[in-house]
PDB file of C-alpha atoms in Angstrom:
ATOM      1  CA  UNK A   1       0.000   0.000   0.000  1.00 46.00           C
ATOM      2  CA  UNK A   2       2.242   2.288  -0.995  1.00 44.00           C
ATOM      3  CA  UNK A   3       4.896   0.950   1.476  1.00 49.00           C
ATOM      4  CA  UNK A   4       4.184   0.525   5.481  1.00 71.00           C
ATOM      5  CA  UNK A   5       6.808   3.669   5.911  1.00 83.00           C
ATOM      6  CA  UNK A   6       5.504   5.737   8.911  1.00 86.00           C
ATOM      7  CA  UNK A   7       5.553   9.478   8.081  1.00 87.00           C
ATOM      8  CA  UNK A   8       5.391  12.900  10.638  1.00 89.00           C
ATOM      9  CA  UNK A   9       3.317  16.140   9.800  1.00 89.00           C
ATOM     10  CA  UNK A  10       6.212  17.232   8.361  1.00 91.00           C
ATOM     11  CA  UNK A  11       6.453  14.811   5.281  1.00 94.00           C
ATOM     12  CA  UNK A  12       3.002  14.324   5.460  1.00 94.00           C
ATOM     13  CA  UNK A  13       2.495  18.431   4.518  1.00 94.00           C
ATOM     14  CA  UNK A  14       4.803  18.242   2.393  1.00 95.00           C
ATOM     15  CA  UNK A  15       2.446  16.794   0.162  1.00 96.00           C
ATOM     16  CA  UNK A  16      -0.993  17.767   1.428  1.00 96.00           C
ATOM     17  CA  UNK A  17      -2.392  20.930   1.363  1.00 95.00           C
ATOM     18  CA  UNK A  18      -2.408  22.194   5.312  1.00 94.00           C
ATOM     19  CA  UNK A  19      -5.253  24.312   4.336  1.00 95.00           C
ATOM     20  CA  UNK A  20      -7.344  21.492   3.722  1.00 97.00           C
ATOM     21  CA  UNK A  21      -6.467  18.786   5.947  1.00 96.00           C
ATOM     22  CA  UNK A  22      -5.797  17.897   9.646  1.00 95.00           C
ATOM     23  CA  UNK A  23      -3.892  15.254  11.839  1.00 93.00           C
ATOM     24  CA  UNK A  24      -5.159  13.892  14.945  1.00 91.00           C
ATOM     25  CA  UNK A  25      -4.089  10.710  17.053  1.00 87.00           C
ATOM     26  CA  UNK A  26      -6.611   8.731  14.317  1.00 89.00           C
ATOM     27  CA  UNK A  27      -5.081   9.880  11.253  1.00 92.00           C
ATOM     28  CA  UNK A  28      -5.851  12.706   8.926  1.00 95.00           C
ATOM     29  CA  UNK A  29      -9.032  14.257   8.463  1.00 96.00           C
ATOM     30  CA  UNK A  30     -10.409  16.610   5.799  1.00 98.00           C
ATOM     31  CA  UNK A  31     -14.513  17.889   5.438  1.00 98.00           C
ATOM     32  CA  UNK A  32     -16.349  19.364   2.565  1.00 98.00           C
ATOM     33  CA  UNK A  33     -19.452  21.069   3.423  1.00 98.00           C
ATOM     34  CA  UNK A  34     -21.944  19.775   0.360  1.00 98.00           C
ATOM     35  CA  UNK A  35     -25.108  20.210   0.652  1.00 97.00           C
ATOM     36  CA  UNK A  36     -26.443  17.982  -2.796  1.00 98.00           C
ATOM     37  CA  UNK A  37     -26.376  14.754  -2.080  1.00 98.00           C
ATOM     38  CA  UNK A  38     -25.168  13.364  -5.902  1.00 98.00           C
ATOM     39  CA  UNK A  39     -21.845  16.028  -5.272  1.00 98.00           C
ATOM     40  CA  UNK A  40     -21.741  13.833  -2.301  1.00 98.00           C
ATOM     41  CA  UNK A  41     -22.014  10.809  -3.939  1.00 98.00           C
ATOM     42  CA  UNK A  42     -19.819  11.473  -7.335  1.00 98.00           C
ATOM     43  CA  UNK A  43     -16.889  12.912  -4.784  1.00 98.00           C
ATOM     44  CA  UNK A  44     -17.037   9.475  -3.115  1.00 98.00           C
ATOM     45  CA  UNK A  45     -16.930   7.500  -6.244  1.00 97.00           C
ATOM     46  CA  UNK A  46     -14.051   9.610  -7.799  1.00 97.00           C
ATOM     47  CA  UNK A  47     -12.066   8.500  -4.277  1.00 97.00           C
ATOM     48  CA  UNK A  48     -12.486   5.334  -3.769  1.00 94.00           C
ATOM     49  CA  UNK A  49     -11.220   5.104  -7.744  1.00 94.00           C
ATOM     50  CA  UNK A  50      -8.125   7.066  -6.242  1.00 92.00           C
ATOM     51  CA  UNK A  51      -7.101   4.975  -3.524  1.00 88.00           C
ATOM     52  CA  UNK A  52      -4.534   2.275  -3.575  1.00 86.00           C
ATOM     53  CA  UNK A  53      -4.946  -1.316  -2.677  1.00 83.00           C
ATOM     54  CA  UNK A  54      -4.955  -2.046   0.879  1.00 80.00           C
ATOM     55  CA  UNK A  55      -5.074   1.444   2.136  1.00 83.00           C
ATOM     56  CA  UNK A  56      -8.747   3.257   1.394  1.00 83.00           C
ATOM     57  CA  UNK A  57     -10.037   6.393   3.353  1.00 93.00           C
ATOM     58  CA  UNK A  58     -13.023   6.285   5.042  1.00 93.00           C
ATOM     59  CA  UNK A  59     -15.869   8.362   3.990  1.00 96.00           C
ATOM     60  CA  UNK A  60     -18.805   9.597   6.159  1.00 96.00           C
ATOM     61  CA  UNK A  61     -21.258  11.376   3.707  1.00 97.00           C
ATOM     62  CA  UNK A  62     -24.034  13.054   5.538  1.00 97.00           C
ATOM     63  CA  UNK A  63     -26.679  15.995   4.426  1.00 97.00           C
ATOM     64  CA  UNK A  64     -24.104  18.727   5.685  1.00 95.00           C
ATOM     65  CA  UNK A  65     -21.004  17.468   3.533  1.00 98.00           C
ATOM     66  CA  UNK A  66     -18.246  14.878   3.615  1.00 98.00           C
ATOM     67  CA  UNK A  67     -15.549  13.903   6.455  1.00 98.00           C
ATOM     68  CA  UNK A  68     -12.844  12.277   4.974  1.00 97.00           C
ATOM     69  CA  UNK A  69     -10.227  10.208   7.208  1.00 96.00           C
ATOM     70  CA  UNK A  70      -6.746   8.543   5.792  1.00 95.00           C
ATOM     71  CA  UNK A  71      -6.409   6.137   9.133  1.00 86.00           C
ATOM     72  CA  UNK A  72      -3.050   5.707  11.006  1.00 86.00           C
ATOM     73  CA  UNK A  73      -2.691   2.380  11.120  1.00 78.00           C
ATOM     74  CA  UNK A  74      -2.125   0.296  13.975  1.00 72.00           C
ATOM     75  CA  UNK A  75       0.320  -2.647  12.180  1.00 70.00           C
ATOM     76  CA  UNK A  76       2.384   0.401  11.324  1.00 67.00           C
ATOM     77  CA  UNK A  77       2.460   2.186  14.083  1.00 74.00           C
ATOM     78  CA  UNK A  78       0.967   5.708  12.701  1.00 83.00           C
ATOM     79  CA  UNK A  79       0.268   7.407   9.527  1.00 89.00           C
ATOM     80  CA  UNK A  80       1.702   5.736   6.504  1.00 89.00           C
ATOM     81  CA  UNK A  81       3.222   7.123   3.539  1.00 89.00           C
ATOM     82  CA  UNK A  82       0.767   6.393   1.225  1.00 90.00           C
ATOM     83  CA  UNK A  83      -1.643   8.697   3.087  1.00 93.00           C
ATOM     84  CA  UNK A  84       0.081  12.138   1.947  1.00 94.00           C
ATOM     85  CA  UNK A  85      -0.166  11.463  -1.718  1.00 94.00           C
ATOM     86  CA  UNK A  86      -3.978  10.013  -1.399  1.00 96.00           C
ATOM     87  CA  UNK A  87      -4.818  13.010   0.509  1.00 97.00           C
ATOM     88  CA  UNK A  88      -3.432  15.492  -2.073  1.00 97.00           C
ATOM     89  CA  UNK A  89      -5.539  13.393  -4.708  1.00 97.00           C
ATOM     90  CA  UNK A  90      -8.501  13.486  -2.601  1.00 98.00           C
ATOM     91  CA  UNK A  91      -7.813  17.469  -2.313  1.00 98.00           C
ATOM     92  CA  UNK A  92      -7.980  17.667  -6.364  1.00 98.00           C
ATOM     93  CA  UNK A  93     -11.152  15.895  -6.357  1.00 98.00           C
ATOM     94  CA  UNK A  94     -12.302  18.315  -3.940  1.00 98.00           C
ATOM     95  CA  UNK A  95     -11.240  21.342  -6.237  1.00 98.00           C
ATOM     96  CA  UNK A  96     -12.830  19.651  -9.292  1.00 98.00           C
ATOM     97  CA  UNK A  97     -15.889  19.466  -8.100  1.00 98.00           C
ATOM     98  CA  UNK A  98     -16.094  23.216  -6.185  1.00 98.00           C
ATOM     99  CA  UNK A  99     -16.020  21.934  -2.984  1.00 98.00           C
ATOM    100  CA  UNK A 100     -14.194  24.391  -0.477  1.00 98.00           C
ATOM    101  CA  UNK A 101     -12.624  22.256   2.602  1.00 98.00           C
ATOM    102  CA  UNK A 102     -13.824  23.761   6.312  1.00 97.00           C
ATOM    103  CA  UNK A 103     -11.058  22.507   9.512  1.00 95.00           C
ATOM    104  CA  UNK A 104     -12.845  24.364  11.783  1.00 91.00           C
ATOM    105  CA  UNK A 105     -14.144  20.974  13.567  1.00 91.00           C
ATOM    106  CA  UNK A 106     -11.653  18.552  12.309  1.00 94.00           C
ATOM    107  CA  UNK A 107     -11.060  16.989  15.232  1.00 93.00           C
ATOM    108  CA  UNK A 108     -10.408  13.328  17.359  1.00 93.00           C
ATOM    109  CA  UNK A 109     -11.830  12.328  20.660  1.00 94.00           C
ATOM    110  CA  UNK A 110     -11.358   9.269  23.040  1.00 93.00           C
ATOM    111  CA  UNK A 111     -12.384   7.964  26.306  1.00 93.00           C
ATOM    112  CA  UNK A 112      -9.357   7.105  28.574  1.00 90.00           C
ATOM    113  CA  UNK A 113     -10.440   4.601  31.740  1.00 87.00           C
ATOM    114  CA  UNK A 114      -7.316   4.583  34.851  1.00 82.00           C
ATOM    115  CA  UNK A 115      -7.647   0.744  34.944  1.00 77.00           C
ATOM    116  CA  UNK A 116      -4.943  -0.353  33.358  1.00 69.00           C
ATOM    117  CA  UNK A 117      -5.043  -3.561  30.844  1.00 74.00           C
ATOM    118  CA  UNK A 118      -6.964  -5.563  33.147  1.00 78.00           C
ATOM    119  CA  UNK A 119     -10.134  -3.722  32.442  1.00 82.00           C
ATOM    120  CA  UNK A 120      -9.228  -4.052  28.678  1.00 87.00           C
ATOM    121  CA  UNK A 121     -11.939  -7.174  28.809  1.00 90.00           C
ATOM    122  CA  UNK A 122     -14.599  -5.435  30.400  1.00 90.00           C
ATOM    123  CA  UNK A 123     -14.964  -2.633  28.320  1.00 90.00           C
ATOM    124  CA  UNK A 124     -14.621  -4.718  25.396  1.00 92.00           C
ATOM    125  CA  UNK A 125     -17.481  -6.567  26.468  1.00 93.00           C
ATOM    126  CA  UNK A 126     -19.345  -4.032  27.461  1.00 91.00           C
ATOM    127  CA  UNK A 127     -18.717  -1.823  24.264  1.00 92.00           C
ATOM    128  CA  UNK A 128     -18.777  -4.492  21.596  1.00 94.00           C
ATOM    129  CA  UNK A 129     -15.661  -2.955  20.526  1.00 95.00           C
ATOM    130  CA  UNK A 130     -12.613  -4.789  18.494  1.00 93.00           C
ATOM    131  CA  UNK A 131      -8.746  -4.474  20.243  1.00 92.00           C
ATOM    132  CA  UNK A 132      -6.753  -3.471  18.100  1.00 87.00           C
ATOM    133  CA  UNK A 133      -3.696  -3.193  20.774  1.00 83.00           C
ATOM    134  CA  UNK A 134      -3.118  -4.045  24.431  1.00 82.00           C
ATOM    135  CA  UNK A 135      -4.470  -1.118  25.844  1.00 83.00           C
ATOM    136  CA  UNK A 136      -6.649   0.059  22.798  1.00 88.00           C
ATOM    137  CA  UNK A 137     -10.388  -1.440  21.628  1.00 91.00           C
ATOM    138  CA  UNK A 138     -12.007   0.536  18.328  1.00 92.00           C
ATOM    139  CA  UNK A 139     -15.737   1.157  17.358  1.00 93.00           C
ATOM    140  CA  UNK A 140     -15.861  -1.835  14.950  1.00 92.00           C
ATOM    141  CA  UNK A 141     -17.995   0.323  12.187  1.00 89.00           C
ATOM    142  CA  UNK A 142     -15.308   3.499  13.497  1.00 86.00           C
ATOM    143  CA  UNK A 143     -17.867   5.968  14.290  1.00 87.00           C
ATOM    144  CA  UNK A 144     -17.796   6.263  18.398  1.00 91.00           C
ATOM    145  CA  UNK A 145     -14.766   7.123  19.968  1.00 93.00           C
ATOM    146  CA  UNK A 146     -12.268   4.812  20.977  1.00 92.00           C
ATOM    147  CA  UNK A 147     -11.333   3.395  24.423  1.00 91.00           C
ATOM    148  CA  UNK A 148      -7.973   3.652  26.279  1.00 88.00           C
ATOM    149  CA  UNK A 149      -7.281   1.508  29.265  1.00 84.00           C
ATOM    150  CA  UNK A 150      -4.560   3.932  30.672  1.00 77.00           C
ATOM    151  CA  UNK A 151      -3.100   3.601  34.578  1.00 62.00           C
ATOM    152  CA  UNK A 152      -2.802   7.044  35.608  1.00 47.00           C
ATOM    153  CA  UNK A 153      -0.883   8.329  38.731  1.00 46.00           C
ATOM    154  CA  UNK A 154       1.210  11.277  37.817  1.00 49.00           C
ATOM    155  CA  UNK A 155       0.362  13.620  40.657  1.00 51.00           C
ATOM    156  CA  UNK A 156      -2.591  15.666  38.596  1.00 49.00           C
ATOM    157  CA  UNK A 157      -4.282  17.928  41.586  1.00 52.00           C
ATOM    158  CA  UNK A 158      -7.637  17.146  39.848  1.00 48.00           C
ATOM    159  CA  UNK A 159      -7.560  13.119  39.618  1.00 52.00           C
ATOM    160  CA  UNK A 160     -10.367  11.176  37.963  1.00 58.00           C
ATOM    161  CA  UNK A 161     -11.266   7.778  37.234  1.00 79.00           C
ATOM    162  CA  UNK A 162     -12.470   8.361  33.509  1.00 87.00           C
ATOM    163  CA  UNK A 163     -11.047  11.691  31.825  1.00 90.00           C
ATOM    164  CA  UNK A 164     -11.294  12.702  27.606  1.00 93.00           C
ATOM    165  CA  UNK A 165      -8.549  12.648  24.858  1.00 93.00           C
ATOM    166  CA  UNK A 166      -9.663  15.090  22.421  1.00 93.00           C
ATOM    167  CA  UNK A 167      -6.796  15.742  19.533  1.00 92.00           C
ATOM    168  CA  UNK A 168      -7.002  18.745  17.117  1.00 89.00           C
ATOM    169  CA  UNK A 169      -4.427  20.827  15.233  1.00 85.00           C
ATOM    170  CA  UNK A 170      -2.043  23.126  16.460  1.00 82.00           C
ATOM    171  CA  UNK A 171      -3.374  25.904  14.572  1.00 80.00           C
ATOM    172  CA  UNK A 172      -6.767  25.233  17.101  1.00 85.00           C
ATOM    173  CA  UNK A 173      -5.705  24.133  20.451  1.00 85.00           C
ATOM    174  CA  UNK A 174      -5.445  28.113  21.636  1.00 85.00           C
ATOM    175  CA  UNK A 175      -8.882  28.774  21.400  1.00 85.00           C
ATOM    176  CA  UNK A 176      -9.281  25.329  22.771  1.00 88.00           C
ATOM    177  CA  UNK A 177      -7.916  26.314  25.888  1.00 92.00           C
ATOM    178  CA  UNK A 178      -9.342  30.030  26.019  1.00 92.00           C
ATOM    179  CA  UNK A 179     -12.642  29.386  25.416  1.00 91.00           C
ATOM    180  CA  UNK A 180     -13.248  26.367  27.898  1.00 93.00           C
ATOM    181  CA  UNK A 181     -11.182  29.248  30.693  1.00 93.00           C
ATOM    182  CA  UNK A 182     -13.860  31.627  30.342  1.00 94.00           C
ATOM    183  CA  UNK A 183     -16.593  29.080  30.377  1.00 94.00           C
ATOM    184  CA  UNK A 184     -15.404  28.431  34.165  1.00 94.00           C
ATOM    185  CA  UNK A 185     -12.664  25.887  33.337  1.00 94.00           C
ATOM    186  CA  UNK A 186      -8.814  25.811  34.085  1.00 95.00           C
ATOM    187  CA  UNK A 187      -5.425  24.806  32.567  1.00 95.00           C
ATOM    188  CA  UNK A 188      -4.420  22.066  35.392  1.00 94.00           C
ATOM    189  CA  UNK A 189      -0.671  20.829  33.609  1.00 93.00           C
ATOM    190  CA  UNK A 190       0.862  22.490  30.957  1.00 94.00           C
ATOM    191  CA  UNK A 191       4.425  21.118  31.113  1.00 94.00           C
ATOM    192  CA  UNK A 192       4.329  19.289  28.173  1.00 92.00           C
ATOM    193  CA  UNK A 193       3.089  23.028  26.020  1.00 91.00           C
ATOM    194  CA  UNK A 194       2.872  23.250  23.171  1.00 90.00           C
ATOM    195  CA  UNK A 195       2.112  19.495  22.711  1.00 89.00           C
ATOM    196  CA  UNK A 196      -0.522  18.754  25.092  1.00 90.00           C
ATOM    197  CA  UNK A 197      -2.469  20.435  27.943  1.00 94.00           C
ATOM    198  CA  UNK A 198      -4.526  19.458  30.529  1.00 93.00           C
ATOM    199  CA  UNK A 199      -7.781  20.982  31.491  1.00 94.00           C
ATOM    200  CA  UNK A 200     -10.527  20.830  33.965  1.00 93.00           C
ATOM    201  CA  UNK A 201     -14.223  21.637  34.343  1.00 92.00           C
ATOM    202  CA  UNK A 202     -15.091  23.344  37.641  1.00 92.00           C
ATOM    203  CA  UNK A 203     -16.286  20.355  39.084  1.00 88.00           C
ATOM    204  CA  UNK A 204     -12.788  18.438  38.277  1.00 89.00           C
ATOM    205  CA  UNK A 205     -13.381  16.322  35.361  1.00 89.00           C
ATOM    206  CA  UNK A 206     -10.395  15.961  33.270  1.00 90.00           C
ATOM    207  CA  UNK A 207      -9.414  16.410  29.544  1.00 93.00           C
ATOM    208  CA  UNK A 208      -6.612  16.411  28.115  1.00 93.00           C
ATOM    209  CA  UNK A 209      -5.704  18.465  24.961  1.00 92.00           C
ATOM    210  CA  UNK A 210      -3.253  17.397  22.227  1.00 90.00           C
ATOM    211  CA  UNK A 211      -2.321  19.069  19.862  1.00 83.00           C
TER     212      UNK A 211
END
């Protein structure tokens, strides 16, 4: 699939268009607001013409547009090289058909549990999800967010049992972090800025921001 080569956001914009598309810890994501639904439709034909065996994007086509995502992949170990030149492809399409990309929500989210991998089973069970690593089960159908199984005991003065991942570009995370401050929140660990940030609500719950 275009070799299982694991590429950064550097390669990876190298090649695609950072106006148009956006990497989270799931891979990168484009959207194309498109309101008629054959646009919808022909756009998704042209891609799935486009991409190369063993590595297709998946395509969520609903009444507002189309959310495109070029999956990291777990065998691999993050995005693979193939992904940059299917997304610049996928970009051309776009263009082609008048369809103006919109990264204002591009964005990832998961659900972290402090249990460690012994409650890997539990919340597999419970979910119905697929693991896809020891730590890590998936939505099946890749629609809900993912859970984590994640021990945490790093000293946070706001602990909790179950906190949020949410991943979004650089470019976003500052008014990420201002707006949830003046809706009450606060920035709880910020030593690993620019990369990541913690926040919490006023009553304590946790998320953590990476960017």
């Amino acid at each position: 699939m275009g070799g299982s080569v694991v590429i950064g956001a550097s390669e990876f914009y190298a090649v695609a268009s950072a106006d148009e598309w956006r990497l989270t810890f799931e891979g990168a994501l484009a959207h194309y607001p498109c309101s008629d639904a054959r646009t919808r439709v022909e756009f998704a034909r042209r891609v799935v013409e486009l991409a190369p065996e063993g590595y297709g994007p998946d395509l969520e086509l609903r009444a507002a547009g189309i959310t495109v995502r070029l999956a990291s992949s777990w065998d691999a170990g993050g995005l693979v090289e193939a992904a940059a030149g299917l997304a610049a492809s996928i970009s051309a399409v776009a263009g082609d058909l008048g369809l103006s990309a919109d990264v204002s929500h591009l964005q990832s989210i998961q659900i972290a549990i402090d249990g460690g991998r012994d409650s890997v089973p539990f919340w597999q069970a419970v979910t119905g999800y697929h693991q896809v690593a020891d730590a890590d089960i998936i939505d099946p159908l890749g629609r809900a967010p993912g859970v984590w199984n994640q021990a945490v005991n790093d000293g946070r003065d706001a602990p909790a049992r179950i906190h949020v991942d949410l991943s979004t570009s650089a470019a976003e995370v500052a008014r990420r972090i201002e707006a949830p401050l003046e809706a009450g929140g606060r920035v709880v660990d910020d030593s690993h800025a620019p990369h990541w940030f913690t926040l919490a609500d006023p009553s304590g719950n946790l998320v953590d921001l990476a960017a």
